[in-house]
Coordinates of C-alpha atoms and ligand atoms in Angstrom, one line a residue:
M1 CA 101.0 105.5 105.5
M2 CA 98.4 103.3 103.9
G3 CA 96.0 104.2 101.1
D4 CA 92.6 103.3 99.8
V5 CA 92.4 104.4 96.2
A6 CA 89.3 102.5 95.0
S7 CA 88.4 105.3 92.6
S8 CA 91.7 105.1 90.7
S9 CA 92.6 103.3 87.5
A10 CA 96.1 102.3 86.6
R11 CA 95.9 99.5 84.1
I12 CA 99.0 97.5 83.3
T13 CA 98.8 97.1 79.5
G14 CA 102.3 96.1 78.7
W15 CA 105.4 94.6 80.4
G16 CA 108.9 93.7 79.6
A17 CA 112.3 92.7 81.1
A18 CA 116.0 92.9 80.3
L19 CA 118.9 91.0 81.7
P20 CA 122.6 91.3 80.9
E21 CA 124.0 88.3 79.0
K22 CA 126.8 87.5 81.4
V23 CA 125.9 84.8 83.9
V24 CA 127.8 84.6 87.2
T25 CA 127.2 81.3 88.9
N26 CA 127.9 80.3 92.5
A27 CA 130.8 78.2 91.2
D28 CA 132.3 81.3 89.6
L29 CA 132.1 83.1 93.0
E30 CA 133.8 80.1 94.7
A31 CA 136.9 80.9 92.6
T32 CA 137.3 84.3 94.2
L33 CA 135.5 84.2 97.6
D34 CA 135.6 82.0 100.7
T35 CA 132.2 80.6 100.0
S36 CA 130.5 77.6 98.4
D37 CA 127.6 76.8 96.1
E38 CA 126.0 74.7 98.9
W39 CA 126.2 77.6 101.5
I40 CA 124.7 80.2 99.0
V41 CA 121.9 77.9 97.9
E42 CA 121.0 76.8 101.4
R43 CA 121.2 80.3 103.0
T44 CA 119.8 82.4 100.1
G45 CA 118.2 80.2 97.3
I46 CA 120.4 82.0 94.7
R47 CA 122.2 79.9 92.1
E48 CA 123.3 82.5 89.6
R49 CA 122.9 86.2 88.8
R50 CA 123.3 88.3 85.6
I51 CA 126.0 91.0 85.6
G52 CA 126.8 93.8 83.2
G53 CA 125.4 96.7 81.1
S54 CA 124.3 100.0 82.3
T55 CA 121.2 101.0 84.2
T56 CA 119.9 103.1 81.3
G57 CA 120.7 100.5 78.7
L58 CA 118.8 97.8 80.6
A59 CA 116.0 100.3 81.4
I60 CA 115.6 101.2 77.7
E61 CA 115.5 97.5 76.7
A62 CA 112.9 96.6 79.2
G63 CA 110.9 99.7 78.5
R64 CA 110.9 99.1 74.8
R65 CA 109.5 95.6 75.3
A66 CA 106.8 96.9 77.6
L67 CA 105.8 99.7 75.1
D68 CA 105.8 97.2 72.2
Q69 CA 103.6 94.8 74.0
A70 CA 101.2 97.6 75.0
G71 CA 101.2 98.9 71.4
V72 CA 102.1 102.4 72.7
P73 CA 104.7 104.5 70.9
G74 CA 107.1 106.6 73.1
A75 CA 105.4 109.7 71.7
D76 CA 102.2 108.7 73.6
V77 CA 103.9 108.4 77.0
D78 CA 103.3 111.3 79.4
L79 CA 105.9 110.3 82.0
V80 CA 108.7 107.8 82.5
I81 CA 109.6 107.0 86.1
L82 CA 112.9 105.2 86.5
C83 CA 113.2 103.5 89.9
T84 CA 116.8 102.9 90.7
C85 CA 119.5 103.3 93.4
T86 CA 122.2 102.8 90.8
P87 CA 121.7 105.6 88.3
D88 CA 124.4 105.9 85.7
E89 CA 125.0 109.6 86.6
T90 CA 124.3 111.7 89.6
M91 CA 123.0 114.4 87.3
P92 CA 120.9 114.5 85.1
A93 CA 118.5 111.9 86.2
S94 CA 119.2 108.6 84.3
S95 CA 115.5 108.7 83.2
A96 CA 116.6 111.5 80.8
A97 CA 118.6 109.0 78.7
V98 CA 115.6 106.6 78.8
Q99 CA 113.3 109.4 77.7
Q100 CA 115.6 110.1 74.7
G101 CA 116.2 106.4 74.0
L102 CA 112.6 105.6 73.8
G103 CA 111.4 108.8 72.1
I104 CA 109.1 109.6 75.0
A105 CA 107.3 112.9 74.6
G106 CA 106.5 113.5 78.2
G107 CA 108.5 114.0 81.4
A108 CA 111.2 111.9 83.0
M109 CA 112.2 111.4 86.7
D110 CA 114.2 109.0 88.8
L111 CA 112.9 107.6 92.0
N112 CA 115.1 106.1 94.7
A113 CA 113.6 104.1 97.5
A114 CA 116.2 101.3 97.2
C115 CA 114.6 97.8 96.9
S116 CA 111.1 99.3 97.6
G117 CA 111.5 101.7 94.6
F118 CA 109.3 99.9 92.1
V119 CA 106.3 99.7 94.4
Y120 CA 106.8 103.4 95.4
G121 CA 106.8 104.1 91.7
L122 CA 103.6 102.2 91.2
V123 CA 101.8 104.2 93.8
A124 CA 103.3 107.4 92.4
A125 CA 102.3 106.5 88.9
D126 CA 98.8 105.7 90.0
G127 CA 98.6 109.2 91.6
F128 CA 99.8 110.8 88.3
L129 CA 97.2 108.9 86.3
R130 CA 94.5 110.0 88.7
S131 CA 95.5 113.6 88.3
G132 CA 95.1 113.4 84.6
L133 CA 98.1 111.9 82.9
G134 CA 97.2 109.3 80.3
R135 CA 100.2 106.9 80.3
V136 CA 103.2 106.3 82.5
L137 CA 106.1 104.0 81.7
L138 CA 107.4 102.6 85.1
I139 CA 110.8 100.9 85.1
G140 CA 112.8 99.3 87.8
A141 CA 116.5 99.0 86.7
E142 CA 119.7 98.4 88.5
T143 CA 123.4 97.7 88.0
M144 CA 124.1 96.6 91.6
S145 CA 127.3 95.0 90.4
R146 CA 128.8 98.5 90.2
I147 CA 128.3 99.1 93.9
V148 CA 129.1 95.6 95.2
D149 CA 132.4 95.0 97.1
W150 CA 133.4 91.8 95.2
E151 CA 135.7 90.9 98.1
D152 CA 132.8 90.9 100.7
R153 CA 131.2 87.4 100.7
G154 CA 128.3 88.8 102.8
T155 CA 127.0 90.9 99.9
A156 CA 128.8 89.8 96.7
I157 CA 126.8 86.6 96.5
L158 CA 123.4 88.3 96.7
F159 CA 123.1 91.0 94.1
G160 CA 122.6 91.1 90.3
D161 CA 121.7 93.5 87.5
G162 CA 118.5 93.7 85.4
A163 CA 115.4 95.7 84.6
G164 CA 111.7 95.2 84.4
A165 CA 109.1 97.7 83.1
V166 CA 105.3 98.1 82.9
V167 CA 103.1 100.5 80.9
L168 CA 100.4 102.0 83.1
E169 CA 97.3 103.6 81.5
G170 CA 94.5 105.6 83.0
G171 CA 90.9 105.8 82.0
G172 CA 88.3 103.2 82.4
G173 CA 88.3 99.4 82.1
P174 CA 89.6 96.7 84.4
G175 CA 93.0 97.1 86.2
R176 CA 93.5 99.2 89.2
V177 CA 95.7 99.8 92.2
L178 CA 93.2 98.9 94.9
G179 CA 95.3 99.6 98.1
W180 CA 98.8 100.4 99.1
D181 CA 101.1 101.0 102.0
L182 CA 104.4 103.0 102.0
G183 CA 106.8 103.5 104.8
S184 CA 110.3 104.3 105.9
D185 CA 112.3 104.1 109.2
G186 CA 115.4 106.3 108.6
S187 CA 116.8 105.4 112.0
L188 CA 117.8 102.1 110.4
R189 CA 119.8 103.7 107.5
H190 CA 123.0 102.2 109.0
I191 CA 122.1 98.6 108.6
L192 CA 122.1 98.7 104.8
H193 CA 123.8 101.6 102.9
A194 CA 126.3 102.7 100.3
D195 CA 128.0 106.0 100.7
A196 CA 128.3 108.2 97.6
G197 CA 130.9 106.5 95.4
G198 CA 131.2 103.6 97.9
T199 CA 130.1 100.0 98.1
I200 CA 127.2 98.3 99.8
Q201 CA 127.6 97.8 103.5
M202 CA 125.1 95.5 105.1
D203 CA 124.4 93.9 108.5
G204 CA 122.7 91.0 106.8
P205 CA 121.3 89.2 109.9
E206 CA 119.8 92.5 111.2
V207 CA 118.1 93.2 107.9
F208 CA 116.9 89.6 107.8
R209 CA 115.5 89.8 111.3
R210 CA 113.4 92.9 110.4
A211 CA 112.5 92.0 106.9
V212 CA 109.8 89.4 107.5
R213 CA 107.9 91.5 110.1
I214 CA 108.1 94.6 107.9
M215 CA 106.8 92.7 104.8
V216 CA 104.0 91.0 106.6
E217 CA 102.8 94.2 108.4
S218 CA 103.0 96.2 105.2
A219 CA 101.2 93.6 103.1
E220 CA 98.4 93.4 105.7
R221 CA 97.9 97.2 105.6
A222 CA 97.8 97.2 101.8
L223 CA 95.2 94.3 101.9
Q224 CA 93.2 96.2 104.4
G225 CA 93.3 99.4 102.2
A226 CA 92.2 97.2 99.2
G227 CA 89.3 95.8 101.2
C228 CA 90.4 92.2 100.5
S229 CA 91.9 89.2 102.2
V230 CA 95.0 87.2 101.5
D231 CA 92.7 84.5 100.1
D232 CA 91.7 86.8 97.3
I233 CA 95.3 87.2 96.1
A234 CA 96.1 85.2 92.9
L235 CA 99.8 86.0 92.9
F236 CA 102.2 87.3 95.6
V237 CA 105.2 89.1 94.2
P238 CA 107.7 89.7 97.1
H239 CA 111.0 91.5 96.8
Q240 CA 113.5 88.8 95.8
A241 CA 116.2 89.1 98.5
N242 CA 116.4 85.7 100.2
A243 CA 114.4 82.5 99.7
R244 CA 114.2 82.1 103.5
I245 CA 112.7 85.6 103.9
I246 CA 110.1 84.8 101.2
A247 CA 109.2 81.5 102.7
S248 CA 108.8 82.9 106.1
A249 CA 106.7 85.8 104.8
C250 CA 104.5 83.4 102.8
S251 CA 104.0 81.2 105.9
K252 CA 103.1 84.2 108.1
L253 CA 100.7 85.7 105.5
G254 CA 99.2 82.3 104.7
I255 CA 100.1 82.3 101.0
S256 CA 101.4 79.1 99.4
A257 CA 104.5 78.8 97.3
E258 CA 102.3 78.0 94.3
R259 CA 100.8 81.5 94.5
T260 CA 104.2 83.2 94.9
A261 CA 106.6 84.5 92.2
N262 CA 110.1 83.4 92.9
N263 CA 112.9 83.9 90.4
L264 CA 115.7 84.4 92.9
A265 CA 117.6 81.4 91.9
L266 CA 118.4 82.8 88.4
V267 CA 118.7 86.5 89.0
G268 CA 119.6 87.1 92.7
N269 CA 118.6 90.4 94.4
T270 CA 118.2 93.1 91.7
S271 CA 116.9 95.7 94.1
A272 CA 114.3 98.0 92.4
A273 CA 114.3 95.6 89.4
S274 CA 113.4 92.6 91.5
I275 CA 109.6 92.9 91.7
P276 CA 109.1 93.9 88.1
L277 CA 111.4 91.1 86.9
A278 CA 109.4 88.6 89.0
L279 CA 106.1 90.1 87.9
V280 CA 107.1 90.0 84.2
G281 CA 108.3 86.5 84.5
A282 CA 105.0 85.4 86.0
A283 CA 103.0 87.2 83.4
D284 CA 105.0 85.7 80.6
A285 CA 104.6 82.3 82.1
G286 CA 100.8 82.7 81.8
R287 CA 100.3 82.9 85.6
L288 CA 98.0 85.9 85.5
A289 CA 94.5 86.5 84.0
A290 CA 92.3 89.6 83.8
G291 CA 90.8 90.4 87.2
D292 CA 93.4 88.5 89.2
L293 CA 94.6 90.4 92.3
V294 CA 98.4 90.7 92.6
L295 CA 100.1 91.6 95.9
V296 CA 103.5 93.3 95.5
V297 CA 105.7 93.8 98.6
G298 CA 109.1 95.5 98.7
F299 CA 111.5 96.2 101.5
G300 CA 115.1 97.4 101.6
A301 CA 117.5 100.1 102.5
G302 CA 116.1 103.0 104.5
M303 CA 114.7 100.8 105.9
S304 CA 111.9 101.4 103.4
W305 CA 108.9 99.3 102.6
A306 CA 106.1 99.4 100.1
S307 CA 103.1 97.2 99.3
A308 CA 100.3 97.4 96.8
V309 CA 97.3 95.3 95.7
V310 CA 96.9 95.5 91.9
E311 CA 94.1 94.2 89.8
W312 CA 95.6 92.6 86.7
A313 CA 94.0 94.1 83.5
T314 CA 94.5 91.8 80.6
Ligands
UT7_1 O1 117.4 93.9 99.3 C1 118.1 94.2 100.4 C2 117.7 93.5 101.6 N1 118.8 92.6 102.0 C3 118.4 91.4 102.5 O2 117.3 91.1 102.6 C4 119.5 90.6 103.1 C5 119.1 89.9 104.3 N2 120.1 89.1 104.9 C6 120.4 87.9 104.4 O3 119.9 87.5 103.3 C7 121.3 87.0 105.2 O4 121.6 87.6 106.4 C8 122.7 86.7 104.4 C9 122.4 85.8 103.2 C10 123.3 88.0 104.0 C11 123.6 86.0 105.4 O5 123.0 84.8 105.8 P1 122.9 84.5 107.4 O6 122.3 83.2 107.5 O7 122.3 85.6 108.1 O8 124.4 84.3 107.8 P2 125.3 85.2 108.9 O9 125.7 86.5 108.3 O10 124.7 85.1 110.2 O11 126.6 84.2 108.9 C12 126.6 82.9 109.4 C13 127.9 82.3 109.1 C14 129.1 83.2 109.6 O12 130.1 82.3 110.0 P3 130.4 81.9 111.5 O13 130.6 83.3 112.2 O14 129.1 81.3 112.0 O15 131.6 81.1 111.5 C15 129.5 83.9 108.3 O16 130.8 84.3 108.4 O17 128.1 82.2 107.6 C16 129.3 82.9 107.3 N3 129.1 83.4 105.9 C17 129.4 82.8 104.8 N4 129.9 81.5 104.6 C18 130.0 81.1 103.3 C19 128.6 84.6 105.6 N5 128.5 84.8 104.3 C20 129.0 83.6 103.8 C21 129.2 83.1 102.5 N6 129.7 81.9 102.3 N7 128.9 83.9 101.4

């Protein structure tokens, strides 16, 4: 499903990130798994990942930074959307703890679209703002380490924990979601899944084979909906799953590495936190200016995919 929402306004007015303190390097994993730093770096681009904390703890930390930067108190937020596939509890939604922790006056809900979650959340937030809400706090937060099988070298090397958040405000001014694409193919659930209470099971090569095509096609639909071309994109923020997937998607889309956010080496795959962590890192590094167009593209379990073209506001 692709969308053209030229009339909308979802300005990103604040952003923030949170990472656990504990660093787990490839050398640390060599001690417990039949793997090597050389293999992990060559096949994935990952050098280390952060492990620890809780999903709500990380979400609150990232959310507080985003609110502080936007100069928005929790009491002025109408809705918090927590994108996660690793909630701390089955019920209530983990966003309830975030709502309380940040003193948010409005509603709270979780959104699970696995690694595509943050972009689904962005499109959902844009819809809420167009229907009259004033401010949405959108957070991607995960503690993937809690559902990783630490004896499975096919997945244990990939995932990490963390959170990234943005404040989205409606009304006038620059900053909009210009186009988007959301999709899911549930017939592929079996290639990447974790049963309730279980660990991640993944057919890595099969996910890999499908990922690049899914990303490229979804990105092209979002660009079409936004009425722009890839040459108009100032920054490409892909889901951080594997450096080879990112490189291949960049080459097929015609986007250079210089225009692509890549923090995979330091945080690994943080699922729904991956795109906001990479986006916040790029914004903090001064890589974005008002009016820049940002292309965000997620894919993951489902298989799900989600892309959006966002005009940077500040
Ligand atoms: O956000 C969720 C989306 N997930 C993804 O995007 C993951 C997509 N998939 C991948 O990133 C890659 O498939 C992996 C990184 C998971 C695996 O890389 P690969 O290049 O597809 O390797 P492979 O699974 O085809 O395995 C190649 C070889 C095998 O050995 P043999 O049979 O050739 O002797 C594996 O047993 O590499 C072996 N291997 C490892 N060796 C050292 C697999 N994992 C490891 C490891 N260390 N950690």
